[in-house]
Coordinates of C-alpha atoms in Angstrom, one line a residue:
M1 CA 66.8 114.8 104.3
C2 CA 70.0 116.6 103.1
G3 CA 69.4 120.3 102.6
I4 CA 68.5 122.7 105.4
L5 CA 66.9 126.3 105.4
A6 CA 66.0 128.6 108.3
L7 CA 64.9 132.3 108.0
I8 CA 64.0 134.8 110.7
Q9 CA 62.8 138.2 109.7
A10 CA 63.2 141.4 111.7
G11 CA 59.7 142.6 110.8
A12 CA 56.6 142.0 108.7
S13 CA 57.2 142.1 104.9
D14 CA 55.2 141.8 101.7
T15 CA 56.7 138.3 101.2
S16 CA 56.0 135.8 103.9
V17 CA 58.5 133.7 105.6
A18 CA 56.8 130.4 104.2
S19 CA 56.8 131.5 100.7
E20 CA 60.4 132.4 100.7
L21 CA 61.5 129.2 102.3
H22 CA 59.4 127.5 99.7
E23 CA 61.0 129.3 96.9
A24 CA 64.5 128.6 98.3
L25 CA 63.7 124.7 98.7
Y26 CA 63.9 124.3 94.8
F27 CA 67.5 125.7 95.0
L28 CA 68.4 122.6 97.4
Q29 CA 66.2 120.1 95.7
H30 CA 69.3 118.3 94.2
R31 CA 70.3 117.4 97.9
G32 CA 67.5 115.0 98.2
Q33 CA 64.0 114.1 96.7
D34 CA 62.7 111.8 99.1
A35 CA 60.8 114.2 101.5
C36 CA 60.7 117.9 102.5
G37 CA 58.8 120.0 104.9
I38 CA 58.4 123.7 106.2
A39 CA 57.6 124.7 109.5
T40 CA 56.9 128.3 110.7
C41 CA 56.0 129.9 114.0
A42 CA 53.0 132.1 114.3
S43 CA 51.7 134.5 117.0
G44 CA 51.7 132.9 120.4
G45 CA 54.6 130.7 119.5
K46 CA 52.6 128.1 117.7
I47 CA 54.4 126.0 115.5
Y48 CA 52.7 124.9 112.1
Q49 CA 54.2 122.5 109.5
C50 CA 53.5 121.0 106.1
K51 CA 55.7 118.2 105.1
G52 CA 55.6 114.9 103.2
N53 CA 57.3 112.5 100.9
G54 CA 58.5 113.6 97.4
L55 CA 59.5 116.5 95.6
A56 CA 58.8 120.0 96.8
S57 CA 56.5 120.7 93.8
N58 CA 54.5 117.7 94.7
V59 CA 54.4 118.2 98.5
F60 CA 53.4 121.8 98.5
R61 CA 51.2 121.5 95.4
D62 CA 53.3 124.1 93.4
G63 CA 53.0 126.5 96.2
A64 CA 49.3 126.0 96.8
R65 CA 49.6 124.5 100.3
V66 CA 52.2 127.2 101.3
A67 CA 49.9 130.2 101.1
D68 CA 48.1 129.4 104.1
L69 CA 51.1 128.8 106.4
P70 CA 50.7 129.3 109.2
G71 CA 47.2 128.3 109.5
W72 CA 47.1 125.2 107.4
S73 CA 49.3 122.1 108.0
T74 CA 49.4 118.4 107.2
S75 CA 51.5 115.2 107.9
A76 CA 52.9 112.3 105.9
N77 CA 55.5 109.8 106.9
A78 CA 57.0 110.3 110.2
E79 CA 60.5 110.6 109.2
A80 CA 60.0 113.8 106.9
Q81 CA 61.5 116.7 108.6
P82 CA 61.3 119.0 110.4
F83 CA 60.6 117.2 113.7
Y84 CA 58.6 118.9 116.6
V85 CA 58.2 118.1 120.3
N86 CA 55.8 120.0 122.5
S87 CA 57.9 119.7 125.7
P88 CA 59.9 121.4 126.8
Y89 CA 58.8 124.9 125.3
G90 CA 57.9 123.5 122.0
I91 CA 61.0 122.7 119.8
C92 CA 61.2 122.5 116.0
F93 CA 64.4 120.7 114.6
A94 CA 65.9 120.0 111.3
H95 CA 69.0 118.0 110.9
N96 CA 71.3 116.7 108.1
G97 CA 73.5 113.8 108.8
N98 CA 74.1 110.5 110.6
L99 CA 74.9 109.8 114.1
I100 CA 77.6 107.0 114.7
N101 CA 76.6 106.5 118.5
S102 CA 72.8 106.4 117.8
T103 CA 72.4 103.1 119.4
K104 CA 74.0 104.4 122.6
L105 CA 71.8 107.6 122.5
K106 CA 68.5 105.5 122.0
H107 CA 69.4 103.4 125.0
F108 CA 70.0 106.7 127.2
L109 CA 66.8 108.1 126.0
D110 CA 64.9 104.8 126.8
F111 CA 66.1 103.9 130.1
E112 CA 67.4 107.3 131.6
A113 CA 65.4 110.1 130.0
H114 CA 62.3 107.9 129.5
R115 CA 61.5 109.5 126.1
H116 CA 59.9 107.4 123.3
I117 CA 61.5 107.4 119.8
N118 CA 58.8 106.8 117.1
T119 CA 61.0 106.5 113.9
E120 CA 64.4 105.4 112.7
S121 CA 65.5 108.8 112.2
D122 CA 68.7 110.1 113.8
S123 CA 67.2 113.5 113.7
E124 CA 64.6 112.5 116.0
L125 CA 67.2 111.1 118.4
M126 CA 69.1 114.7 118.3
L127 CA 65.8 116.5 119.0
N128 CA 65.0 114.4 122.0
I129 CA 68.7 114.7 123.4
F130 CA 68.5 118.3 123.0
A131 CA 65.0 118.7 124.5
N132 CA 66.0 116.5 127.5
E133 CA 68.9 118.7 128.0
L134 CA 66.6 121.8 128.1
N135 CA 64.2 120.2 130.4
E136 CA 67.0 119.5 133.0
T137 CA 67.1 123.3 133.4
G138 CA 63.7 123.1 135.2
K139 CA 63.1 126.8 134.0
A140 CA 59.8 128.3 132.7
R141 CA 62.0 130.4 130.3
I142 CA 65.6 129.8 129.0
N143 CA 68.5 131.9 128.1
D144 CA 71.3 131.6 125.4
E145 CA 73.5 130.1 128.0
D146 CA 70.9 127.3 128.7
I147 CA 70.9 126.5 124.9
V148 CA 74.6 126.6 124.6
N149 CA 75.0 124.2 127.6
A150 CA 72.4 121.9 126.0
L151 CA 74.1 121.9 122.7
R152 CA 77.4 120.6 124.1
R153 CA 75.9 117.2 123.9
I154 CA 75.3 117.5 120.2
G155 CA 76.4 119.1 116.8
S156 CA 75.0 120.6 113.8
R157 CA 76.2 121.2 110.1
P158 CA 74.5 124.0 108.2
S159 CA 77.2 125.6 106.1
A160 CA 76.3 129.1 105.3
T161 CA 74.4 132.0 106.8
G162 CA 73.5 135.5 105.3
E163 CA 73.8 138.8 107.1
G164 CA 71.6 141.8 107.4
M165 CA 68.4 142.6 109.1
D166 CA 66.9 139.4 108.1
Y167 CA 69.0 136.2 108.5
M168 CA 69.0 133.0 106.8
V169 CA 70.8 129.7 107.2
A170 CA 71.2 127.1 104.3
S171 CA 73.2 124.1 103.5
E172 CA 74.4 125.7 100.3
S173 CA 75.1 129.4 99.5
C174 CA 73.1 129.3 96.2
A175 CA 69.8 129.3 98.3
L176 CA 70.8 132.4 100.1
K177 CA 72.0 134.0 96.8
Q178 CA 68.6 133.3 95.3
L179 CA 67.0 135.4 98.0
D180 CA 69.2 138.3 97.7
F181 CA 71.3 137.6 101.0
K182 CA 74.9 138.8 100.9
N183 CA 77.8 138.7 103.2
F184 CA 78.0 135.0 103.8
L185 CA 79.5 133.4 106.8
D186 CA 80.4 129.9 107.3
I187 CA 79.3 128.1 110.6
L188 CA 82.4 126.4 111.7
P189 CA 82.7 122.9 113.4
G190 CA 81.7 122.7 117.0
Q191 CA 80.0 126.2 116.5
A192 CA 76.4 127.1 117.2
V193 CA 74.8 130.4 116.2
I194 CA 71.8 131.8 118.3
F195 CA 69.2 134.1 116.3
R196 CA 67.0 136.4 118.3
K197 CA 64.5 138.5 116.4
G198 CA 65.6 142.1 116.0
A199 CA 69.4 141.3 117.2
H200 CA 72.4 140.3 115.6
P201 CA 73.4 136.6 115.6
V202 CA 75.7 135.3 118.4
A203 CA 78.1 132.5 117.8
Y204 CA 79.2 130.1 120.6
Q205 CA 82.1 127.6 120.3
I206 CA 80.2 124.4 121.7
E207 CA 83.1 122.0 121.4
E208 CA 86.9 122.8 120.7
R209 CA 87.5 122.3 117.1
K210 CA 89.8 119.3 116.7
A211 CA 89.8 119.2 112.8
Y212 CA 88.2 120.9 109.8
S213 CA 87.3 118.4 107.5
P214 CA 84.6 119.2 104.9
D215 CA 83.1 116.2 103.2
I216 CA 84.8 116.1 99.8
F217 CA 81.9 114.1 98.1
E218 CA 79.9 117.3 98.3
F219 CA 82.2 118.8 95.6
C220 CA 82.3 115.5 93.6
Y221 CA 78.6 115.1 93.4
F222 CA 76.1 116.5 95.9
A223 CA 76.3 120.3 95.7
R224 CA 75.1 122.4 93.0
P225 CA 78.0 124.1 90.9
D226 CA 76.9 127.4 91.6
S227 CA 77.5 127.1 95.3
I228 CA 80.3 128.0 97.5
I229 CA 81.0 125.8 100.5
D230 CA 83.5 126.6 103.1
G231 CA 85.0 129.2 100.8
I232 CA 85.6 126.8 97.9
S233 CA 83.7 127.1 94.5
V234 CA 81.9 123.8 93.7
N235 CA 82.2 124.8 90.0
E236 CA 85.9 125.6 90.2
S237 CA 86.6 122.6 92.0
R238 CA 85.0 120.2 89.3
E239 CA 87.1 122.2 86.5
Q240 CA 90.1 121.1 88.6
M241 CA 89.0 117.6 88.7
G242 CA 88.3 117.6 85.1
Y243 CA 91.9 119.0 84.3
R244 CA 93.5 116.4 86.6
L245 CA 91.6 113.5 85.2
A246 CA 92.4 114.5 81.8
K247 CA 96.1 114.5 82.6
K248 CA 96.0 111.1 84.0
I249 CA 94.0 109.7 80.9
K250 CA 97.1 111.3 78.8
R251 CA 99.6 109.5 81.2
V252 CA 97.6 106.1 80.8
L253 CA 96.8 105.9 77.2
T254 CA 99.2 105.8 74.1
R255 CA 99.2 108.7 71.6
D256 CA 97.5 106.3 69.1
E257 CA 94.8 105.4 71.7
L258 CA 94.1 109.1 72.4
Q259 CA 93.8 109.8 68.7
E260 CA 91.2 107.1 68.4
I261 CA 88.9 108.9 70.8
D262 CA 86.2 110.8 68.7
A263 CA 84.1 112.5 71.4
I264 CA 83.9 113.4 75.1
I265 CA 80.3 112.8 76.4
P266 CA 79.2 113.7 79.9
I267 CA 76.7 111.9 81.8
P268 CA 74.3 114.7 82.7
E269 CA 74.4 116.8 84.9
T270 CA 76.9 116.8 87.4
S271 CA 79.8 115.8 85.1
N272 CA 79.1 118.6 82.6
V273 CA 81.8 120.8 84.1
S274 CA 84.5 118.1 84.4
A275 CA 83.9 116.8 80.9
R276 CA 84.3 120.2 79.5
C277 CA 87.8 120.5 81.0
V278 CA 88.7 117.0 79.9
A279 CA 87.7 117.8 76.3
G280 CA 89.9 120.8 76.4
I281 CA 92.9 119.0 77.7
L282 CA 92.6 116.1 75.2
K283 CA 91.7 118.5 72.3
R284 CA 88.5 116.5 71.6
D285 CA 84.9 117.7 71.1
Q286 CA 82.6 117.6 74.0
V287 CA 79.3 116.2 72.7
A288 CA 76.0 116.1 74.3
G289 CA 75.1 112.4 73.5
F290 CA 72.7 111.9 76.5
I291 CA 69.5 114.2 76.9
K292 CA 68.0 114.2 80.3
N293 CA 64.5 113.5 80.8
R294 CA 63.1 116.0 83.3
Y295 CA 59.7 114.3 83.6
P296 CA 60.5 110.7 84.4
G297 CA 57.0 110.3 85.7
Q298 CA 55.8 110.4 82.3
T299 CA 57.8 107.4 81.3
A300 CA 56.9 105.0 84.1
R301 CA 57.0 101.9 81.6
L302 CA 60.8 102.2 81.1
K303 CA 63.1 100.9 83.6
G304 CA 66.5 102.2 85.2
V305 CA 68.5 104.8 83.6
K306 CA 66.3 104.9 80.5
R307 CA 63.7 106.6 82.5
K308 CA 66.2 109.6 83.2
L309 CA 68.4 109.6 80.0
N310 CA 68.0 109.1 76.2
A311 CA 71.1 108.4 73.9
M312 CA 71.1 110.2 70.7
D313 CA 72.2 107.8 68.1
E314 CA 73.9 110.1 65.7
K315 CA 76.1 111.0 68.5
F316 CA 77.4 107.6 69.0
A317 CA 77.1 105.8 65.7
G318 CA 80.5 104.7 64.5
K319 CA 82.4 106.4 67.1
N320 CA 84.9 105.7 69.9
V321 CA 83.6 107.7 73.0
L322 CA 84.9 108.6 76.2
L323 CA 82.0 109.0 78.8
I324 CA 82.6 111.1 81.9
D325 CA 80.7 110.8 85.1
D326 CA 81.1 112.4 88.6
S327 CA 81.7 109.0 90.4
I328 CA 80.9 105.3 90.0
V329 CA 79.0 103.8 93.2
R330 CA 77.3 100.7 92.7
G331 CA 78.1 100.4 89.0
T332 CA 74.7 99.5 88.0
T333 CA 73.9 102.9 86.3
S334 CA 77.4 102.8 84.7
K335 CA 76.6 99.6 83.1
E336 CA 73.2 100.6 81.8
I337 CA 74.8 103.9 80.3
V338 CA 77.6 101.9 78.7
S339 CA 75.0 99.5 77.2
M340 CA 72.9 102.3 75.9
A341 CA 76.1 103.9 74.3
R342 CA 76.8 100.6 72.5
D343 CA 73.2 100.2 71.4
A344 CA 73.3 103.6 70.0
G345 CA 76.2 102.3 67.8
A346 CA 79.4 103.3 69.7
K347 CA 82.4 101.2 68.5
K348 CA 84.5 101.7 71.7
V349 CA 83.3 102.9 75.2
Y350 CA 85.7 104.3 77.5
F351 CA 84.4 105.3 80.9
A352 CA 86.1 107.9 83.3
S353 CA 85.2 108.8 86.8
A354 CA 86.1 112.3 88.1
A355 CA 86.2 110.7 91.6
P356 CA 88.2 107.8 93.0
P357 CA 86.7 104.4 93.3
V358 CA 84.1 104.4 96.2
T359 CA 85.0 101.5 98.3
H360 CA 83.5 102.2 101.6
A361 CA 80.1 103.5 103.1
H362 CA 79.3 107.1 103.6
I363 CA 78.4 107.6 107.3
Y364 CA 77.9 111.3 107.6
G365 CA 74.6 111.8 106.0
I366 CA 74.8 110.8 102.2
D367 CA 73.0 107.5 101.6
L368 CA 75.3 106.1 99.0
A369 CA 75.2 102.3 99.3
S370 CA 76.2 99.4 101.6
P371 CA 79.8 98.2 101.2
N372 CA 78.6 94.9 99.5
E373 CA 76.8 96.9 96.9
L374 CA 79.7 99.0 95.9
V375 CA 81.3 97.9 92.6
A376 CA 84.9 98.8 93.6
H377 CA 84.6 96.7 96.9
D378 CA 84.5 92.8 96.9
H379 CA 84.2 91.0 100.3
G380 CA 87.0 93.2 102.0
R381 CA 89.0 93.7 99.0
D382 CA 89.3 96.8 96.4
R383 CA 88.6 95.5 92.9
A384 CA 91.1 96.1 90.1
H385 CA 90.2 98.7 87.5
E386 CA 90.1 96.2 84.7
E387 CA 87.8 94.0 86.8
I388 CA 85.4 97.1 87.2
A389 CA 85.7 97.8 83.6
K390 CA 84.5 94.3 82.6
I391 CA 81.7 94.5 85.0
I392 CA 80.1 97.7 83.7
G393 CA 81.0 96.7 80.0
A394 CA 83.5 99.4 79.3
D395 CA 86.5 98.9 77.1
R396 CA 88.7 101.0 79.6
I397 CA 88.0 102.7 82.8
F398 CA 89.8 105.8 84.6
F399 CA 89.5 106.9 87.9
Q400 CA 90.7 110.1 89.5
D401 CA 93.6 109.8 92.1
L402 CA 92.5 110.7 95.6
E403 CA 95.5 113.1 96.1
D404 CA 94.5 114.7 92.7
L405 CA 90.8 115.0 94.0
K406 CA 91.9 116.6 97.3
A407 CA 94.2 119.0 95.2
A408 CA 91.4 120.0 92.9
C409 CA 89.2 121.2 95.9
S410 CA 92.2 122.8 97.7
E411 CA 92.9 125.0 94.6
A412 CA 89.3 126.0 94.2
Y413 CA 89.0 128.7 96.8
V414 CA 87.2 132.0 95.8
S415 CA 88.8 135.3 96.0
K416 CA 89.1 136.7 99.3
S417 CA 88.9 133.3 100.8
T418 CA 92.0 131.6 102.2
P419 CA 92.4 128.0 103.4
R420 CA 91.5 127.4 107.1
E421 CA 94.3 126.4 109.3
G422 CA 94.5 122.6 109.7
R423 CA 92.0 122.1 107.1
D424 CA 91.7 118.5 105.4
F425 CA 89.0 116.6 103.6
E426 CA 86.7 113.8 104.8
V427 CA 87.6 111.0 102.2
G428 CA 86.5 108.0 104.0
V429 CA 84.2 106.8 101.1
F430 CA 87.4 106.3 99.1
C431 CA 89.9 104.9 101.6
G432 CA 88.0 103.9 104.8
Q433 CA 89.8 106.5 107.0
Y434 CA 87.1 108.6 108.4
A435 CA 87.4 112.0 110.1
T436 CA 85.9 110.6 113.4
P437 CA 86.5 107.2 115.1
V438 CA 83.8 104.7 114.1
D439 CA 82.8 101.5 116.1
E440 CA 82.1 98.3 114.1
E441 CA 78.7 98.2 115.7
Y442 CA 77.7 101.4 113.9
F443 CA 78.3 99.8 110.7
E444 CA 76.1 97.0 111.6
H445 CA 73.4 99.4 112.6
L446 CA 73.7 101.4 109.3
E447 CA 73.2 98.0 107.3
Q448 CA 70.2 97.4 109.4
V449 CA 68.6 100.7 108.7
R450 CA 69.6 100.9 104.9
G451 CA 68.3 97.4 104.5
Q452 CA 64.8 98.3 105.9
A453 CA 64.9 101.4 103.6
R454 CA 66.0 99.4 100.6
K455 CA 63.1 96.8 101.0
R456 CA 60.5 99.5 101.4
K457 CA 61.6 101.3 98.2
V458 CA 61.8 97.8 96.1
L459 CA 58.3 97.0 97.5
K460 CA 57.0 100.3 96.4
E461 CA 58.5 100.1 92.9
A462 CA 57.1 96.7 92.5
R463 CA 53.6 97.7 93.3
E464 CA 53.9 100.7 90.9
A465 CA 54.9 98.3 88.1
V466 CA 51.9 96.1 88.9
A467 CA 49.6 98.9 89.0
I468 CA 50.6 100.2 85.3
G469 CA 51.1 96.8 83.9
S470 CA 54.8 96.7 83.4
A471 CA 55.9 94.3 86.0
D472 CA 58.0 91.2 85.4
E473 CA 57.8 87.9 87.2
E474 CA 59.8 89.0 90.0
A475 CA 58.1 92.2 90.5
I476 CA 54.8 90.3 90.8
K477 CA 56.2 88.1 93.4
I478 CA 57.6 90.9 95.5
A479 CA 54.2 92.8 95.2
A480 CA 52.4 89.8 96.4
K481 CA 54.7 88.5 99.0
G482 CA 56.8 91.2 100.4
V483 CA 60.7 91.3 100.2
Q484 CA 63.7 90.2 102.1
A485 CA 67.4 91.1 101.8
I486 CA 70.0 88.5 101.5
A487 CA 73.6 88.5 102.6
N488 CA 75.0 90.6 99.6
G489 CA 72.3 93.3 100.3
Q490 CA 70.3 92.1 97.3
V491 CA 66.5 92.3 97.9
I492 CA 64.6 89.4 96.8
P493 CA 60.9 88.3 97.0
A494 CA 60.1 87.0 100.5
A495 CA 59.8 83.2 101.2
S496 CA 56.5 83.4 102.9
D497 CA 53.3 83.5 100.9
N498 CA 51.5 86.3 102.6
A499 CA 49.7 88.0 99.7
N500 CA 49.2 91.8 99.9
C501 CA 51.4 92.3 103.0
G502 CA 53.9 95.0 103.4
V503 CA 57.2 95.6 105.4
Y504 CA 57.2 98.3 108.0
T505 CA 59.0 98.8 111.4
N506 CA 58.1 99.6 114.6
G507 CA 60.1 102.0 117.2
D508 CA 62.8 99.4 117.9
G509 CA 63.6 98.6 114.2
G510 CA 61.7 95.0 114.5
E511 CA 60.1 93.8 111.2
K512 CA 56.5 92.7 111.0
R513 CA 54.6 91.2 108.2
R514 CA 50.8 90.7 108.2
K515 CA 47.5 91.4 106.4
W516 CA 45.1 94.1 107.5
S517 CA 41.9 92.8 108.3
R518 CA 38.5 94.4 107.7
E519 CA 37.6 94.1 111.3
E520 CA 40.2 96.6 112.2
G521 CA 38.5 99.3 110.1
T522 CA 40.2 101.4 107.4
P523 CA 44.2 100.8 107.3
P524 CA 46.3 103.9 108.0
K525 CA 47.7 105.4 104.8
D526 CA 51.2 106.0 106.3
Q527 CA 52.7 106.3 109.8
M528 CA 51.9 109.7 111.0
D529 CA 54.2 111.8 113.3
I530 CA 52.7 113.2 116.5
S531 CA 52.3 116.9 116.7
L532 CA 49.7 119.4 118.0
H533 CA 49.2 121.0 114.7
N534 CA 49.5 118.1 112.3
I535 CA 46.4 116.6 110.6
G536 CA 46.0 113.5 108.2
D537 CA 46.7 113.9 104.5
F538 CA 44.1 114.9 102.4
P539 CA 43.3 112.9 99.4

């Protein structure tokens, strides 16, 4: 879960809170597609929630399930947010990010606070830490000071809030603008803002700010171009990335090599802005050579990138093309794209990334890949660019320099915004130097969690392929036997021969495999979270 919204209204309006939140969710859909949810507070303090796995349009049935909130609710997988605990006071919680001390927090909750953690979600950990701290007050009703004191153990990261009689919090400004909120205000590191109905919000500095380091990968890839984050225009930052990338390409290639390039082709859609600027500097045409399929579910028999993109042969045939992408992570997508360009008739395929090589894991909430899966990382060393080009099948490859990337974002402040004192960027994925100290134990924990998620995803895809008749031999084995991860992070069919068994985890992360027996009754569809106002999914 990577996009957050919150809305408090001063009074009743023609448009319900639920419908406005539902509408705004579509403007943050690009931040994550795995799961989504809405929670609303009704009269009497009851919290109702509707959540599930999948796109907002699917979870909320294109708004049909939102109309009755509060008053109708459902549940799905336990890790879909928001989370809810009934003690103390009834708390609803949404969070974006990873906790680098999750193992210690889980130990504290288990052995000292005696609170059960039902999922592998760090958000559930934060909720229970917060709830435990509030419980220590021993009060029937708490005040702002109690909340602030409780928050001193945790942190949060929404990025913008709208001001006025109604107040809204969102991970990106585009969601606020869509609902006509104005006068945006950034919530700073170590800061908490408390909203009371009918009153102005009050900001508290929970922890002294030691640094100001926005995650630079937001600007490279994750955020929408029409958003402003920490006073920086995402669109403008990507324009600057394109200009600087083009200048590097001009330095690297000879004049004759530059003349050979017939067209600049972006990989839709994040790289569109940068590609336009590269084309302008190199004085070459930008061509829409790839068309994005907006309804990939209708092409379930196709695999990989071909489900999402279609190459237009006439844009590639007999040409030397320069492909522009926002970044290269695993290299698998880039390899397929280069192959599609060649199949469409391209003579030479150059590939350029608007970001530097991704050599390390992302630990702050963007689930990129494990280090062993990164194409720029090879067992503790950084691969040479020529080696990466060979792996993905490109004739040449170009990467943005890290200093140029930081400069591109630094120069993209909107009018009336000034750089914050002591501001730098979190760039750990590109160099391994993270904004916060990280224990090696945390990387091991992160590998475990990602390994379990990866296995579940592969198993689901294999079963879907079997169901529609497009499964290859390996997919059939996976669907029948389950999966296991090997040392390099690759997922392969399990060695055991337990047909129709799945992979699931319990609260402590242990793995179990077994068949469901008829004597046990109807098997559960999914793990349900525990909430007073949740009921099982309807068919």
